[in-house]
mmCIF file of C-alpha atoms in Angstrom:
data_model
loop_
_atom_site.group_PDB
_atom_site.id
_atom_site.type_symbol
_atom_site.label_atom_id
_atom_site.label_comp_id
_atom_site.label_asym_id
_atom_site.label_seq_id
_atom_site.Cartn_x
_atom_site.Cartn_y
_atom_site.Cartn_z
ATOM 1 C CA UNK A 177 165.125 121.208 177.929
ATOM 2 C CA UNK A 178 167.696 123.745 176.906
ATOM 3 C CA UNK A 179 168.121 122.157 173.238
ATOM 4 C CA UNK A 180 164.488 122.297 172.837
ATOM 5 C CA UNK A 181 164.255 126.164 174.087
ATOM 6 C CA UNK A 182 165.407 127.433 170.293
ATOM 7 C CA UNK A 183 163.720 125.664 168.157
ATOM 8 C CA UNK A 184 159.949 126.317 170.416
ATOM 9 C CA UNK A 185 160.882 129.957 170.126
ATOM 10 C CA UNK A 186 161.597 129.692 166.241
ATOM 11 C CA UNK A 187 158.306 128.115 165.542
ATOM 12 C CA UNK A 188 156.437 130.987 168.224
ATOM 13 C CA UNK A 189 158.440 133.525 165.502
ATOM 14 C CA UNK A 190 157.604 131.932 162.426
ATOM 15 C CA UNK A 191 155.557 134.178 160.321
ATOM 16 C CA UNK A 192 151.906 133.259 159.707
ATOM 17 C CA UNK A 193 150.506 133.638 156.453
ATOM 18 C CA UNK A 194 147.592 136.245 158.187
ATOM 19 C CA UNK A 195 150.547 138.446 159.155
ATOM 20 C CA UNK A 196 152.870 138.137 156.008
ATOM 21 C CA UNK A 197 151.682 137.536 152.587
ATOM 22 C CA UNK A 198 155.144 135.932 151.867
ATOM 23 C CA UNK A 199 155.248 133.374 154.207
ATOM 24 C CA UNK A 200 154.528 129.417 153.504
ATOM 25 C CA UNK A 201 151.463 128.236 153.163
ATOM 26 C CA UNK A 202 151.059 124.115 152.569
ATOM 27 C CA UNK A 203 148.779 122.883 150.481
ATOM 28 C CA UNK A 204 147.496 120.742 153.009
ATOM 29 C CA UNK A 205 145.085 117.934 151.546
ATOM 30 C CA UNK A 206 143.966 118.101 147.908
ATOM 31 C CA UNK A 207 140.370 117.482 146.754
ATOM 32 C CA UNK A 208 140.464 116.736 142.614
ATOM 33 C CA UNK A 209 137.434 117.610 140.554
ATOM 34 C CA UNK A 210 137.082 115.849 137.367
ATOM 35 C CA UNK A 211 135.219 116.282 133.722
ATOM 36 C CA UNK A 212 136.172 114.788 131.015
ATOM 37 C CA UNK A 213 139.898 116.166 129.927
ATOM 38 C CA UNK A 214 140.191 118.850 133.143
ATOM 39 C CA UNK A 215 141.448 117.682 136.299
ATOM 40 C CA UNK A 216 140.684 120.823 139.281
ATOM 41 C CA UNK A 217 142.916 120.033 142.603
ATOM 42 C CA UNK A 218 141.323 122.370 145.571
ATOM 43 C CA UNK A 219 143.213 122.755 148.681
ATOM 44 C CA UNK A 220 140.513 123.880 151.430
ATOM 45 C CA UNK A 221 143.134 124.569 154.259
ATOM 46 C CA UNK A 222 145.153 126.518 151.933
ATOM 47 C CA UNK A 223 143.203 130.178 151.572
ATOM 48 C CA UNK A 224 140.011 128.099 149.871
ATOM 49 C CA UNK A 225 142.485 128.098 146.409
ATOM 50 C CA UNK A 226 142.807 126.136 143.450
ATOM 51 C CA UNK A 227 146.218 124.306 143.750
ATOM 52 C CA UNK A 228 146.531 123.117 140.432
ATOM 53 C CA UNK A 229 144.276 123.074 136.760
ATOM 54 C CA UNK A 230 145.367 120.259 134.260
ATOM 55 C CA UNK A 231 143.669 119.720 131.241
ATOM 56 C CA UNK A 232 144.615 117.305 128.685
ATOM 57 C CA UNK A 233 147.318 116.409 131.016
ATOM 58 C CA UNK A 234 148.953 120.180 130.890
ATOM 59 C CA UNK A 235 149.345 122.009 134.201
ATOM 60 C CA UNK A 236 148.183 125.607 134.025
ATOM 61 C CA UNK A 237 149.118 126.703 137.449
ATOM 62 C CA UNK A 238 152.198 127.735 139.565
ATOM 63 C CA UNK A 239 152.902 124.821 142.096
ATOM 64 C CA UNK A 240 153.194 125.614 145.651
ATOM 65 C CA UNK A 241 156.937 124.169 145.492
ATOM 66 C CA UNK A 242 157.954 126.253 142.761
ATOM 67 C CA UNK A 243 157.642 129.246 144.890
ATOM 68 C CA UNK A 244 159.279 128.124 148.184
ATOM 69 C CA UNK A 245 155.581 127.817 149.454
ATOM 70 C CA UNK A 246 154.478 131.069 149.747
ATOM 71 C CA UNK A 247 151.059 132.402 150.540
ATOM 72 C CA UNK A 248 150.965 134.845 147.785
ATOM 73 C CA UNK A 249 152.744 133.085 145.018
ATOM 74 C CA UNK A 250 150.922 130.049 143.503
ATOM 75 C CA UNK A 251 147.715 128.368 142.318
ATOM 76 C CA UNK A 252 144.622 130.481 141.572
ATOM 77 C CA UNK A 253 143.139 132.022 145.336
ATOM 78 C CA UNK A 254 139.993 134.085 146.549
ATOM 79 C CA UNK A 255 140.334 137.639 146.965
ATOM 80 C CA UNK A 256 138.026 138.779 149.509
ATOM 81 C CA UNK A 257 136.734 141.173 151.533
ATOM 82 C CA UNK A 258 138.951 143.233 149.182
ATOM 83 C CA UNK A 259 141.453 143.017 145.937
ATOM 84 C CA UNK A 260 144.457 143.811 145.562
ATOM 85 C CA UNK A 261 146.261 146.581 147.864
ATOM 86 C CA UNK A 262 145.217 148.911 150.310
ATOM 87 C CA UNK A 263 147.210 151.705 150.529
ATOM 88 C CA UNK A 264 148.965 151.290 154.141
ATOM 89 C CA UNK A 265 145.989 149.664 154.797
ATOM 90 C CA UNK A 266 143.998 152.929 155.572
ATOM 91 C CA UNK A 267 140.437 153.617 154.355
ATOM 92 C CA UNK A 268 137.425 155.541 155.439
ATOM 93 C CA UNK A 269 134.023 153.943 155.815
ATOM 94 C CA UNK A 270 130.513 155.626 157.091
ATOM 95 C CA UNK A 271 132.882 158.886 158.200
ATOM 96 C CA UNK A 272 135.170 156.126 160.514
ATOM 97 C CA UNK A 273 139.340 155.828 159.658
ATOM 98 C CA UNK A 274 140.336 152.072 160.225
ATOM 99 C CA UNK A 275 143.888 150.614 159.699
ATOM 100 C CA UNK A 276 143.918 146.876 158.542
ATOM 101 C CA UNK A 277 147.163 145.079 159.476
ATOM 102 C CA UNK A 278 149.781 145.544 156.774
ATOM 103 C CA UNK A 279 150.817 142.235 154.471
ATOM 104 C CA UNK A 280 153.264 143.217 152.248
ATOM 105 C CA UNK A 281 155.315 146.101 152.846
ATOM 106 C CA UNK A 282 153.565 148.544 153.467
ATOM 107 C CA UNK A 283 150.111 148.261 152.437
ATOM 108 C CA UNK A 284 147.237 145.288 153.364
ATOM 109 C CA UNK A 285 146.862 142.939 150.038
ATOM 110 C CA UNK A 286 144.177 140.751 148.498
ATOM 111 C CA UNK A 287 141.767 140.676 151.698
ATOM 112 C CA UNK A 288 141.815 138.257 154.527
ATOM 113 C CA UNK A 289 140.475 134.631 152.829
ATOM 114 C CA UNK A 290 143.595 133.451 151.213
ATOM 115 C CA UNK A 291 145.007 133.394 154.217
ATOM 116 C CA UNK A 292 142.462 131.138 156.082
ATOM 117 C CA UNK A 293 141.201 127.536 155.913
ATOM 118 C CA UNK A 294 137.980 127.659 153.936
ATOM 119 C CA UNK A 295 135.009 125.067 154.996
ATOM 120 C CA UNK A 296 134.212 122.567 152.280
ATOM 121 C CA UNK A 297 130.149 122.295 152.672
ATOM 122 C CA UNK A 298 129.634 119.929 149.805
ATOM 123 C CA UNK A 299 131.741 118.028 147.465
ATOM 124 C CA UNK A 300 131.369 115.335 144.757
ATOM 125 C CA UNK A 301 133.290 114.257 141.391
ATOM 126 C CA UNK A 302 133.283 117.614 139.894
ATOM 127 C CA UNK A 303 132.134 120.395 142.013
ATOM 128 C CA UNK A 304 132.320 121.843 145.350
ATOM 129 C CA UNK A 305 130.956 124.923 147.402
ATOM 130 C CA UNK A 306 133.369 126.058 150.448
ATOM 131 C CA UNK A 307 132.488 128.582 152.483
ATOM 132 C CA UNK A 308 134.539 131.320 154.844
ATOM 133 C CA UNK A 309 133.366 133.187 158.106
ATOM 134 C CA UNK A 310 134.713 136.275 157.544
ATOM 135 C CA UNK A 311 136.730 137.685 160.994
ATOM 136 C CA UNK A 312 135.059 140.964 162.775
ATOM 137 C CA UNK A 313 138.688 141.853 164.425
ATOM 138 C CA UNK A 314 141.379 144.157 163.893
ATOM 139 C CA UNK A 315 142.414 141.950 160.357
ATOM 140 C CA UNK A 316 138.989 142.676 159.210
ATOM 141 C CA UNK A 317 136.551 144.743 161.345
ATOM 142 C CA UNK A 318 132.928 143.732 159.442
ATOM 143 C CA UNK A 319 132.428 140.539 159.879
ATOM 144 C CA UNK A 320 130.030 138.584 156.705
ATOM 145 C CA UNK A 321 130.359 135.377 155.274
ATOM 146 C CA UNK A 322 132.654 134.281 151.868
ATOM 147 C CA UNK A 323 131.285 131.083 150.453
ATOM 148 C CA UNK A 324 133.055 129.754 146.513
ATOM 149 C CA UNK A 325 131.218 127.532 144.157
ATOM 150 C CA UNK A 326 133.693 125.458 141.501
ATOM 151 C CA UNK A 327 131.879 123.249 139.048
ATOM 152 C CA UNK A 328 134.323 121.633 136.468
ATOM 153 C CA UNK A 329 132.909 121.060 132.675
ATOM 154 C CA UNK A 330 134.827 118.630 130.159
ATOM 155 C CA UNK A 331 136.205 122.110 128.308
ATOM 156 C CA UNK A 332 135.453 124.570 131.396
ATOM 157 C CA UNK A 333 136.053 125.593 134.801
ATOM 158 C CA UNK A 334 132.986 127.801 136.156
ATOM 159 C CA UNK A 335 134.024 129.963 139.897
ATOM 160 C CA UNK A 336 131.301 132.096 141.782
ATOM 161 C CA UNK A 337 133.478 134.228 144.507
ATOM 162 C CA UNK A 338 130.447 135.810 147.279
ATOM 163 C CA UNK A 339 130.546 138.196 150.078
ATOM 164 C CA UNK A 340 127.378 138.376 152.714
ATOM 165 C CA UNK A 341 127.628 141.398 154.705
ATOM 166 C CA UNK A 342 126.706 140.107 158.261
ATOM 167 C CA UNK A 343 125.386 142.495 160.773
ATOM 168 C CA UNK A 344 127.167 145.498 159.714
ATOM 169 C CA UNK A 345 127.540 147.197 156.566
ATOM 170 C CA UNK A 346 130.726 146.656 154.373
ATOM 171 C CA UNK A 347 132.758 147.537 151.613
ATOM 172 C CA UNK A 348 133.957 145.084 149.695
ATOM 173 C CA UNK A 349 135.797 144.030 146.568
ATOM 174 C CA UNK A 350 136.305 140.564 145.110
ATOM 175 C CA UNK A 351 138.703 138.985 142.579
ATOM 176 C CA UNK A 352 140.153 135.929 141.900
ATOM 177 C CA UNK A 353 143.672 135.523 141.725
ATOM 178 C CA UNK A 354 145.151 132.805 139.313
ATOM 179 C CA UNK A 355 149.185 132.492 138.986
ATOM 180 C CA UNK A 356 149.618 130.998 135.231
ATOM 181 C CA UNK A 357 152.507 129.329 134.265
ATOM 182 C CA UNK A 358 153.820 131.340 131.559
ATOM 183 C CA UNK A 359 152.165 131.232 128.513
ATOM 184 C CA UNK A 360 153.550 131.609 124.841
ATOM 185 C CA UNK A 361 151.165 134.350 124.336
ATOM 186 C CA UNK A 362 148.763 136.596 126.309
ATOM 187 C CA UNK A 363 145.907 138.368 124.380
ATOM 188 C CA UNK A 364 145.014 141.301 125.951
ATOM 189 C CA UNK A 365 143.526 144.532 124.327
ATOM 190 C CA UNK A 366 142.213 146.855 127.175
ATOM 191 C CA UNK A 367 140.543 150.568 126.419
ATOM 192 C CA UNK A 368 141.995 152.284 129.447
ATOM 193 C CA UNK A 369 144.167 151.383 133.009
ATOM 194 C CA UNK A 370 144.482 152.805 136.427
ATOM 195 C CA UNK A 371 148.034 154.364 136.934
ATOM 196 C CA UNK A 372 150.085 153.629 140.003
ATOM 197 C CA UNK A 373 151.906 156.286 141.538
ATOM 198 C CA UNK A 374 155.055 156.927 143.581
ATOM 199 C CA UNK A 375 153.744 154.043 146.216
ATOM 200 C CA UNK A 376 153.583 151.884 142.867
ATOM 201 C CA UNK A 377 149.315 151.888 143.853
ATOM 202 C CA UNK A 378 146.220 152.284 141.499
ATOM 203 C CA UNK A 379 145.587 156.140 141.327
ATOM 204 C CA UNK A 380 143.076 158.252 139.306
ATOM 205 C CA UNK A 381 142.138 159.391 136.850
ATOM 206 C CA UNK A 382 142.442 156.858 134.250
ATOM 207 C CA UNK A 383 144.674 157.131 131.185
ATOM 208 C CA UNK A 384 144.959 155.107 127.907
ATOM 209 C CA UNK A 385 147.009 151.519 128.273
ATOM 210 C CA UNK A 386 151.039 151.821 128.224
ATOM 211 C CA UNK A 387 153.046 148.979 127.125
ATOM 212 C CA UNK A 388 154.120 146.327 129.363
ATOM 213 C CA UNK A 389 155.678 144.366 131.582
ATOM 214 C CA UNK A 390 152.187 145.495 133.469
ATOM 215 C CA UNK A 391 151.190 145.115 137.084
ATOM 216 C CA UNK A 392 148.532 147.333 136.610
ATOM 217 C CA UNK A 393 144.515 147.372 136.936
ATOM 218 C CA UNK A 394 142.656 147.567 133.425
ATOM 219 C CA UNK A 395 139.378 148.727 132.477
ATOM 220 C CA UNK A 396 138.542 145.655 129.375
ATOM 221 C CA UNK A 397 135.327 144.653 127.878
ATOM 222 C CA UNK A 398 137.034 142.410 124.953
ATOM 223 C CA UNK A 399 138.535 139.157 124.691
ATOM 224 C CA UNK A 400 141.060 137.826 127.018
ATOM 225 C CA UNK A 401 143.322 134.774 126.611
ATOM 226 C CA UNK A 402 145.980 132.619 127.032
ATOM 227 C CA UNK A 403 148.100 130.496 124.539
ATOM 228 C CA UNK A 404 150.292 127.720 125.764
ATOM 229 C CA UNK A 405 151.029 125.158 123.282
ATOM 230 C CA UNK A 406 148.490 123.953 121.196
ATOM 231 C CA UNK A 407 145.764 124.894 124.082
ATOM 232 C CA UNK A 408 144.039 128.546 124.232
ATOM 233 C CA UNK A 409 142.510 129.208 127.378
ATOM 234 C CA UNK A 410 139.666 131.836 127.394
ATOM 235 C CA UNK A 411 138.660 133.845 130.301
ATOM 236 C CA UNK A 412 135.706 135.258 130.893
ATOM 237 C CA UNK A 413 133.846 137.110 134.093
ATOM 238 C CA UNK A 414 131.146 139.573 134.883
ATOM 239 C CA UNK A 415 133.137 142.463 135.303
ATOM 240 C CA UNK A 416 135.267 145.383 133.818
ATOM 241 C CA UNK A 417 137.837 145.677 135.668
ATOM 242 C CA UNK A 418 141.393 143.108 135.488
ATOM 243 C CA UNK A 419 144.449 143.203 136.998
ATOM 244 C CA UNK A 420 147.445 141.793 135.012
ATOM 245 C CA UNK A 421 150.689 140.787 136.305
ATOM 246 C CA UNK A 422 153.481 139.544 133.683
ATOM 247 C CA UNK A 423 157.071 140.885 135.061
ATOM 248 C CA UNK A 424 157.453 137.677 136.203
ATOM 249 C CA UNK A 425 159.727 134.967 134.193
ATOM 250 C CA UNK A 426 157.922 132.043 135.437
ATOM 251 C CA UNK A 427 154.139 133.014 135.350
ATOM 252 C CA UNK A 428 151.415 135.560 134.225
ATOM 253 C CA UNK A 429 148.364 136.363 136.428
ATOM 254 C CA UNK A 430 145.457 137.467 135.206
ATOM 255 C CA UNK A 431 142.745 138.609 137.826
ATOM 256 C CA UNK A 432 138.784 140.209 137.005
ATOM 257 C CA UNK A 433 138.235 142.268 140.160
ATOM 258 C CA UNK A 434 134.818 144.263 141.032
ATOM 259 C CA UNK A 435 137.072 146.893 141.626
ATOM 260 C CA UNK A 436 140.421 148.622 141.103
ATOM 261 C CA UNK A 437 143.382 147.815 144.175
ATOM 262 C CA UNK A 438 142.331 150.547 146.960
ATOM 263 C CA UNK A 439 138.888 149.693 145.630
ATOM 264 C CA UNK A 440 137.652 151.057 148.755
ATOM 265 C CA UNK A 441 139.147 154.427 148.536
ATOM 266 C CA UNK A 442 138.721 154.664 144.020
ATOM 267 C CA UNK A 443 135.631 152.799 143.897
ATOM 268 C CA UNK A 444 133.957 152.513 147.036
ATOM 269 C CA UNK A 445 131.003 150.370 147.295
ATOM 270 C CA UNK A 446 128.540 149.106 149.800
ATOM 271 C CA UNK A 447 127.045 146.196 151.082
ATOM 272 C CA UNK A 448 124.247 146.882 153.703
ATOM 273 C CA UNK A 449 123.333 143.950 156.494
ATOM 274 C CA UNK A 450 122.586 140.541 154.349
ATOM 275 C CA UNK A 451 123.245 142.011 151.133
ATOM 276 C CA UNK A 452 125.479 140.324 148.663
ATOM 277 C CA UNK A 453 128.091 141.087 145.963
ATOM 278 C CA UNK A 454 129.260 138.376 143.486
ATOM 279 C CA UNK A 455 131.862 137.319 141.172
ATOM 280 C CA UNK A 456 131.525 134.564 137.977
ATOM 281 C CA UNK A 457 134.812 133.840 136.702
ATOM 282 C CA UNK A 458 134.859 130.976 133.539
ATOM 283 C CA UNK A 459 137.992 129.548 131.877
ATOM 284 C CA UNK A 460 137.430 127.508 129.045
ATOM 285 C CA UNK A 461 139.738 124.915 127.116
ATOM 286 C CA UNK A 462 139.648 124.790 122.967
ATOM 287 C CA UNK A 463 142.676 123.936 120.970
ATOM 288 C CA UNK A 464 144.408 127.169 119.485
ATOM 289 C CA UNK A 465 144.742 128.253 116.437
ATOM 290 C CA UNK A 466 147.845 127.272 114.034
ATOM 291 C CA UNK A 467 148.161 131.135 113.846
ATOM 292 C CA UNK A 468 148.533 131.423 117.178
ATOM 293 C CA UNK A 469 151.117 128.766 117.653
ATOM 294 C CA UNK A 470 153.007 129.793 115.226
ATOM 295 C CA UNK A 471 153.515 133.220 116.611
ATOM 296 C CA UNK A 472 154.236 132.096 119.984
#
């Protein structure tokens, strides 16, 4: 009993995923979509996320091993009820203060469903819909439903991210959240970003793009894509606003949000009982350009 004592109280202490945005998360089992050259791999239990993209036999994605496992680090997850941070996790809605649990550091990131196991509702060769019952607790006090539609193409992935509000009104903000492995070349040309302040958050107002390494929320209507190789990956999604990450040695992420991080403070929207917000997100495969290569 007494050798069995320590190693009961380690797993009671072991930080969940809910609580910490930097602890573990497994994979857990893998569902593959497949079309033609692009292999999808969803793992369900796993925040609803994408756990690898492979086309023509290249992996696009940061592997969950690659990153010690955790929750924040790899494949391409949900976003949802909100994107990004929340500063300290403090917002106002209808003239109430509420104070979401704090992730990472000090502040509450990318919402409550990457965190979760999502439902799988329907599945066959190459598509899927999941869906998420969003909490009405102290990690999210609204309630609604999530639900993700993935649909794989021979050259094209095609992701619909939705929030129902439920009962109550909501705020929310979506994004997807895809952890590249590094590419030779990002291609990137946005007319204006969010700064981030002393708290290293999205402030206003917004200013004209500084040079990288970024980590920073853009406002971009043109073209954006990767190079890796000889493939060029193009991304495309209903939305303004894109959030890209490239300090890191290892990857590049590269995230369309319907709103800037602290969305609900900067850009606060609202969904009233049964309404819905959605999110199209498309990445499609062509072969790049000798141009391109070569200046990789």
């Amino acid at each position: 009993m007494a050798a069995s004592g320590p190693s009961i109280l380690m797993a009671l202490e072991a930080p969940s995923p809910k609580d910490d945005a930097q602890a573990p998360l497994p994979a857990g089992r893998l569902y593959w979509l497949r079309a033609g050259a692009l292999e999808v791999a969803l793992a369900p239990e796993a925040g609803g996320r994408i756990a690898q993209i492979r086309y023509d036999g290249a992996d696009w994605l940061v592997r969950e091993q690659e990153v010690g496992g955790a929750a924040i680090g790899w494949g391409c997850y949900p976003m949802v009820p909100w994107a990004g941070r929340i500063r300290q996790g403090r917002f106002s809605f209808d003239d109430k203060r509420y104070a979401l649990p704090t992730n990472l550091g000090a502040h509450a990131i990318h919402g409550v469903g990457f965190s979760r196991p999502w439902r799988v509702d329907s599945l066959d060769a190459s598509s899927a819909l999941l869906s998420l019952e969003l909490p009405e607790d102290g990690y999210w006090p609204f309630g609604g439903r999530a639900t993700q539609a993935v649909h794989v193409l021979p050259d094209r992935l095609e992701l619909r991210l939705a929030v129902q509000a439920g009962h109550k009104a909501m705020p929310p903000v979506l994004g997807w959240h895809p952890w590249f492995r590094k590419p030779d070349q990002l291609l990137f040309s946005p007319s204006a970003m969010y700064p981030r302040d002393g708290e290293g958050i999205a402030a206003l107002p917004c200013i004209a793009p500084t040079p990288g390494p970024w980590d920073d929320c853009f406002i971009n209507q043109a073209e954006v894509a990767l190079v890796s190789g000889a493939q060029r990956l193009e991304l495309r999604a209903d939305t303004d606003h894109w959030v890209v990450y490239d300090g890191a040695a290892h990857a590049t992420c590269v995230e369309p949000q319907t709103g800037p991080p602290d969305g609900f403070t900067l850009m606060p929207k609202r969904l009233e009982s049964g309404q819905t917000l959605e999110l199209w997100f498309e990445l499609r495969w062509e072969m790049a350009p000798l141009y391109e290569r070569n200046d990789a």
